[in-house]
CSV table of C-alpha atoms in Angstrom, one decimal:
chain,number,residue,atom,x,y,z
A,1,MET,CA,-7.0,-1.0,-14.9
A,2,GLY,CA,-10.4,0.5,-15.6
A,3,GLU,CA,-13.6,-1.3,-15.2
A,4,ILE,CA,-12.5,-4.9,-14.5
A,5,LYS,CA,-15.0,-6.2,-12.1
A,6,THR,CA,-13.8,-9.4,-10.4
A,7,ASN,CA,-13.2,-10.9,-7.0
A,8,VAL,CA,-10.1,-9.9,-5.0
A,9,PRO,CA,-8.1,-13.2,-5.6
A,10,GLU,CA,-8.8,-13.0,-9.4
A,11,PHE,CA,-8.0,-9.2,-9.5
A,12,ASP,CA,-4.7,-9.8,-7.7
A,13,LYS,CA,-3.8,-12.7,-9.9
A,14,ILE,CA,-4.1,-10.5,-12.9
A,15,ALA,CA,-2.1,-7.7,-11.2
A,16,ARG,CA,0.6,-10.1,-10.1
A,17,GLU,CA,0.9,-12.2,-13.3
A,18,VAL,CA,-0.3,-10.2,-16.3
A,19,PHE,CA,0.7,-6.7,-15.3
A,20,ALA,CA,3.9,-7.7,-13.4
A,21,PRO,CA,6.3,-6.2,-15.9
A,22,ILE,CA,4.8,-2.7,-15.9
A,23,TYR,CA,5.4,-1.9,-12.2
A,24,PRO,CA,9.2,-1.4,-12.2
A,25,VAL,CA,8.9,0.5,-15.5
A,26,ILE,CA,6.3,2.9,-14.2
A,27,ALA,CA,8.2,3.3,-10.9
A,28,GLU,CA,11.3,4.4,-12.8
A,29,GLN,CA,9.2,6.9,-14.8
A,30,ILE,CA,7.7,8.3,-11.6
A,31,GLN,CA,11.2,8.8,-10.1
A,32,LEU,CA,12.4,10.4,-13.4
A,33,LYS,CA,9.5,12.7,-14.0
A,34,THR,CA,8.8,13.9,-10.5
A,35,GLY,CA,12.3,14.0,-9.1
A,36,ILE,CA,11.1,12.9,-5.7
A,37,THR,CA,13.2,10.2,-4.1
A,38,GLY,CA,12.7,11.0,-0.4
A,39,GLY,CA,10.1,12.0,2.1
A,40,LYS,CA,6.5,10.5,2.2
A,41,CYS,CA,4.6,8.9,-0.6
A,42,LEU,CA,1.0,7.8,-0.8
A,43,GLU,CA,-0.3,5.3,-3.2
A,44,LEU,CA,-4.1,5.5,-3.8
A,45,GLY,CA,-6.1,2.4,-4.7
A,46,CYS,CA,-3.0,0.4,-4.1
A,47,GLY,CA,-4.4,-3.1,-4.5
A,48,GLY,CA,-1.6,-5.5,-3.7
A,49,GLY,CA,0.9,-2.7,-3.5
A,50,TYR,CA,2.9,-3.7,-6.5
A,51,LEU,CA,3.7,-0.2,-7.8
A,52,GLY,CA,4.4,1.1,-4.3
A,53,ILE,CA,6.9,-1.7,-3.7
A,54,ALA,CA,8.5,-1.2,-7.0
A,55,LEU,CA,9.0,2.5,-6.1
A,56,ALA,CA,10.3,1.7,-2.6
A,57,ARG,CA,13.1,-0.5,-4.1
A,58,ILE,CA,14.6,2.4,-6.0
A,59,THR,CA,14.0,5.3,-3.7
A,60,ASP,CA,14.2,6.3,0.0
A,61,LEU,CA,10.5,7.1,0.2
A,62,TYR,CA,8.3,6.0,3.2
A,63,ILE,CA,5.2,4.8,1.4
A,64,HIS,CA,1.6,4.6,2.6
A,65,LEU,CA,-0.6,2.2,0.7
A,66,LEU,CA,-4.2,3.2,0.7
A,67,ASP,CA,-7.2,1.1,-0.4
A,68,LYS,CA,-10.8,0.7,0.7
A,69,SER,CA,-10.7,-3.0,0.4
A,70,PRO,CA,-9.5,-4.8,3.5
A,71,GLU,CA,-8.9,-8.0,1.5
A,72,MET,CA,-6.6,-6.1,-0.9
A,73,LEU,CA,-4.8,-4.6,2.0
A,74,GLU,CA,-4.2,-8.1,3.5
A,75,ILE,CA,-2.5,-9.1,0.2
A,76,ALA,CA,-0.5,-5.8,0.2
A,77,ALA,CA,0.6,-6.3,3.8
A,78,GLY,CA,1.9,-9.8,2.9
A,79,ASN,CA,3.7,-8.4,-0.2
A,80,ILE,CA,5.4,-5.8,2.0
A,81,SER,CA,6.6,-8.4,4.5
A,82,ALA,CA,7.9,-10.7,1.6
A,83,ALA,CA,9.7,-7.6,0.1
A,84,ARG,CA,11.2,-6.9,3.6
A,85,LEU,CA,10.0,-3.4,3.5
A,86,THR,CA,7.9,-3.3,6.7
A,87,THR,CA,10.0,-0.4,8.1
A,88,ARG,CA,9.3,1.8,5.1
A,89,MET,CA,5.7,0.9,4.2
A,90,GLN,CA,2.3,0.8,5.9
A,91,THR,CA,-1.3,0.1,4.8
A,92,ILE,CA,-4.3,2.5,5.3
A,93,LEU,CA,-7.9,1.3,5.0
A,94,ALA,CA,-9.7,4.4,3.6
A,95,ASP,CA,-11.4,5.9,0.6
A,96,VAL,CA,-9.6,8.4,-1.7
A,97,GLN,CA,-12.5,10.9,-1.0
A,98,GLU,CA,-11.6,10.9,2.8
A,99,ILE,CA,-7.8,10.5,3.1
A,100,PRO,CA,-7.0,10.2,6.9
A,101,LEU,CA,-3.7,12.2,6.7
A,102,PRO,CA,-2.9,15.7,7.8
A,103,ASP,CA,-2.9,18.7,5.5
A,104,GLN,CA,0.2,19.1,3.4
A,105,SER,CA,1.9,16.0,4.7
A,106,ILE,CA,2.7,14.0,1.6
A,107,ASP,CA,5.5,14.7,-0.9
A,108,LEU,CA,4.5,12.3,-3.7
A,109,ILE,CA,1.0,10.8,-4.5
A,110,ILE,CA,0.8,8.0,-7.0
A,111,SER,CA,-2.0,5.9,-8.4
A,112,ARG,CA,-2.3,3.6,-11.4
A,113,GLY,CA,-5.7,2.5,-12.5
A,114,SER,CA,-7.9,3.4,-9.4
A,115,ILE,CA,-8.9,6.8,-10.8
A,116,PHE,CA,-11.4,5.1,-13.1
A,117,PHE,CA,-13.2,3.6,-10.1
A,118,TRP,CA,-13.4,6.9,-8.1
A,119,GLU,CA,-17.1,7.8,-7.4
A,120,ASP,CA,-16.5,11.5,-6.9
A,121,ARG,CA,-13.5,12.5,-8.8
A,122,GLN,CA,-13.7,16.2,-7.9
A,123,LYS,CA,-13.8,15.5,-4.2
A,124,ALA,CA,-11.0,13.0,-4.6
A,125,PHE,CA,-8.7,15.5,-6.3
A,126,GLU,CA,-9.5,18.1,-3.7
A,127,GLU,CA,-8.5,15.6,-0.9
A,128,ILE,CA,-5.4,14.8,-2.9
A,129,TYR,CA,-4.4,18.5,-3.1
A,130,ARG,CA,-5.2,19.0,0.5
A,131,VAL,CA,-2.6,16.4,1.7
A,132,LEU,CA,0.0,17.3,-0.9
A,133,ALA,CA,3.0,19.0,0.7
A,134,PRO,CA,4.6,22.3,-0.6
A,135,GLY,CA,6.8,21.2,-3.5
A,136,GLY,CA,4.8,17.9,-3.7
A,137,VAL,CA,3.7,16.3,-7.0
A,138,THR,CA,1.2,13.7,-8.1
A,139,TYR,CA,1.5,11.0,-10.7
A,140,ILE,CA,-2.0,9.6,-11.2
A,141,GLY,CA,-3.6,7.9,-14.1
A,142,GLY,CA,-3.4,4.8,-15.9
A,143,GLY,CA,-0.8,3.2,-18.2
A,144,PHE,CA,1.5,0.4,-19.2
A,145,GLY,CA,5.0,1.9,-19.0
A,146,THR,CA,5.7,1.4,-22.6
A,147,ALA,CA,3.7,1.0,-25.9
A,148,GLU,CA,5.2,-2.5,-26.3
A,149,LEU,CA,4.0,-3.6,-22.9
A,150,LYS,CA,0.6,-2.2,-23.6
A,151,LYS,CA,0.4,-4.1,-26.8
A,152,LYS,CA,1.3,-7.4,-25.1
A,153,ILE,CA,-1.0,-6.9,-22.2
A,154,THR,CA,-3.9,-5.9,-24.4
A,155,ALA,CA,-3.5,-9.0,-26.6
A,156,ARG,CA,-3.7,-11.1,-23.5
A,157,MET,CA,-6.5,-9.3,-21.8
A,158,GLU,CA,-8.8,-9.2,-24.8
A,159,LYS,CA,-9.0,-12.9,-24.6
A,160,GLU,CA,-10.5,-12.5,-21.1
A,161,ASN,CA,-12.6,-9.4,-21.7
A,162,LYS,CA,-14.1,-8.6,-25.0
A,163,ASN,CA,-14.8,-5.0,-23.9
A,164,TRP,CA,-11.0,-4.5,-23.0
A,165,ARG,CA,-10.1,-2.2,-26.0
A,166,ALA,CA,-13.2,-0.1,-25.7
A,167,MET,CA,-12.5,0.4,-21.9
A,168,LEU,CA,-9.0,1.4,-22.7
A,169,ASN,CA,-10.2,3.9,-25.2
A,170,LYS,CA,-12.5,5.4,-22.7
A,171,ASN,CA,-10.1,5.5,-19.9
A,172,ILE,CA,-6.8,6.6,-21.6
A,173,GLY,CA,-7.8,7.3,-25.2
A,174,GLU,CA,-7.6,10.6,-27.1
A,175,ASN,CA,-10.7,12.1,-25.6
A,176,ALA,CA,-9.8,11.2,-22.0
A,177,PRO,CA,-7.7,14.2,-21.1
A,178,GLU,CA,-10.6,16.5,-21.8
A,179,THR,CA,-12.8,14.6,-19.2
A,180,PHE,CA,-10.2,15.2,-16.5
A,181,ILE,CA,-9.5,18.8,-17.5
A,182,LYS,CA,-13.2,19.6,-16.9
A,183,ILE,CA,-13.1,17.9,-13.4
A,184,LEU,CA,-9.8,19.6,-12.3
A,185,GLN,CA,-11.0,22.9,-13.6
A,186,GLN,CA,-13.9,22.7,-11.0
A,187,THR,CA,-11.5,22.3,-8.1
A,188,LYS,CA,-9.3,25.0,-6.6
A,189,ILE,CA,-6.1,23.3,-7.7
A,190,PRO,CA,-4.0,26.1,-9.4
A,191,PHE,CA,-1.6,23.9,-11.3
A,192,PHE,CA,-2.1,20.6,-13.0
A,193,GLU,CA,-0.8,19.0,-16.2
A,194,ILE,CA,-2.1,16.0,-18.1
A,195,ASN,CA,0.4,13.9,-20.3
A,196,ARG,CA,-0.9,11.3,-22.6
A,197,ASP,CA,1.0,9.1,-25.0
A,198,GLU,CA,0.7,5.6,-26.5
A,199,ALA,CA,1.5,3.9,-23.2
A,200,GLY,CA,-0.9,5.8,-20.9
A,201,LEU,CA,-2.3,8.9,-19.3
A,202,TRP,CA,-0.9,10.6,-16.2
A,203,ILE,CA,-2.0,13.6,-14.3
A,204,GLN,CA,0.6,15.8,-12.4
A,205,ILE,CA,-0.7,18.2,-9.8
A,206,ARG,CA,2.0,20.4,-8.1
A,207,ARG,CA,1.7,22.4,-4.9
A,208,GLN,CA,4.1,25.4,-5.0
A,209,GLU,CA,6.9,25.7,-2.5
A,210,LYS,CA,6.1,28.2,0.4
């Protein structure tokens, strides 16, 4: 999550090994807090697709995994196949600033960690809202599922990256919500909510039912 800059195999190794415990936890939180268990889901900046796969296992959602890295999507496709979810998941090579999906076509939009890489966050949020269906919700941000998991992962990641704690504070610390509020207020999105706790920060955007 955040500004880790590494090659694809190294990035995936961290996601697959260090962060592995968080995906089922966050998937359950998404299900509980959004109430959406069917329809179409889009995961932005999916990487190896670990969060989307965890969510697919506990819902009936059809899930699109979007990433701008072909190498990441190759890994994601392999993970989808290994999980035997090829009939319910597909990959999309694209940038969050230009999502190649129809207006109001996605019921649930999720993303963990990629928001900190987005070059034009305002444009990205406007695209997200464009494809969000009536009654649709987002669960976008960064987090670890629980404070305990955050503590364990931070202890491990600090050994690899001396700037890890400062990066976390910038991305999901006390002042982070204000940064996103300013960006979202510049869009035409009528309703959004930012929830931050010890374990992370999540943005929920809703499109009202027609």
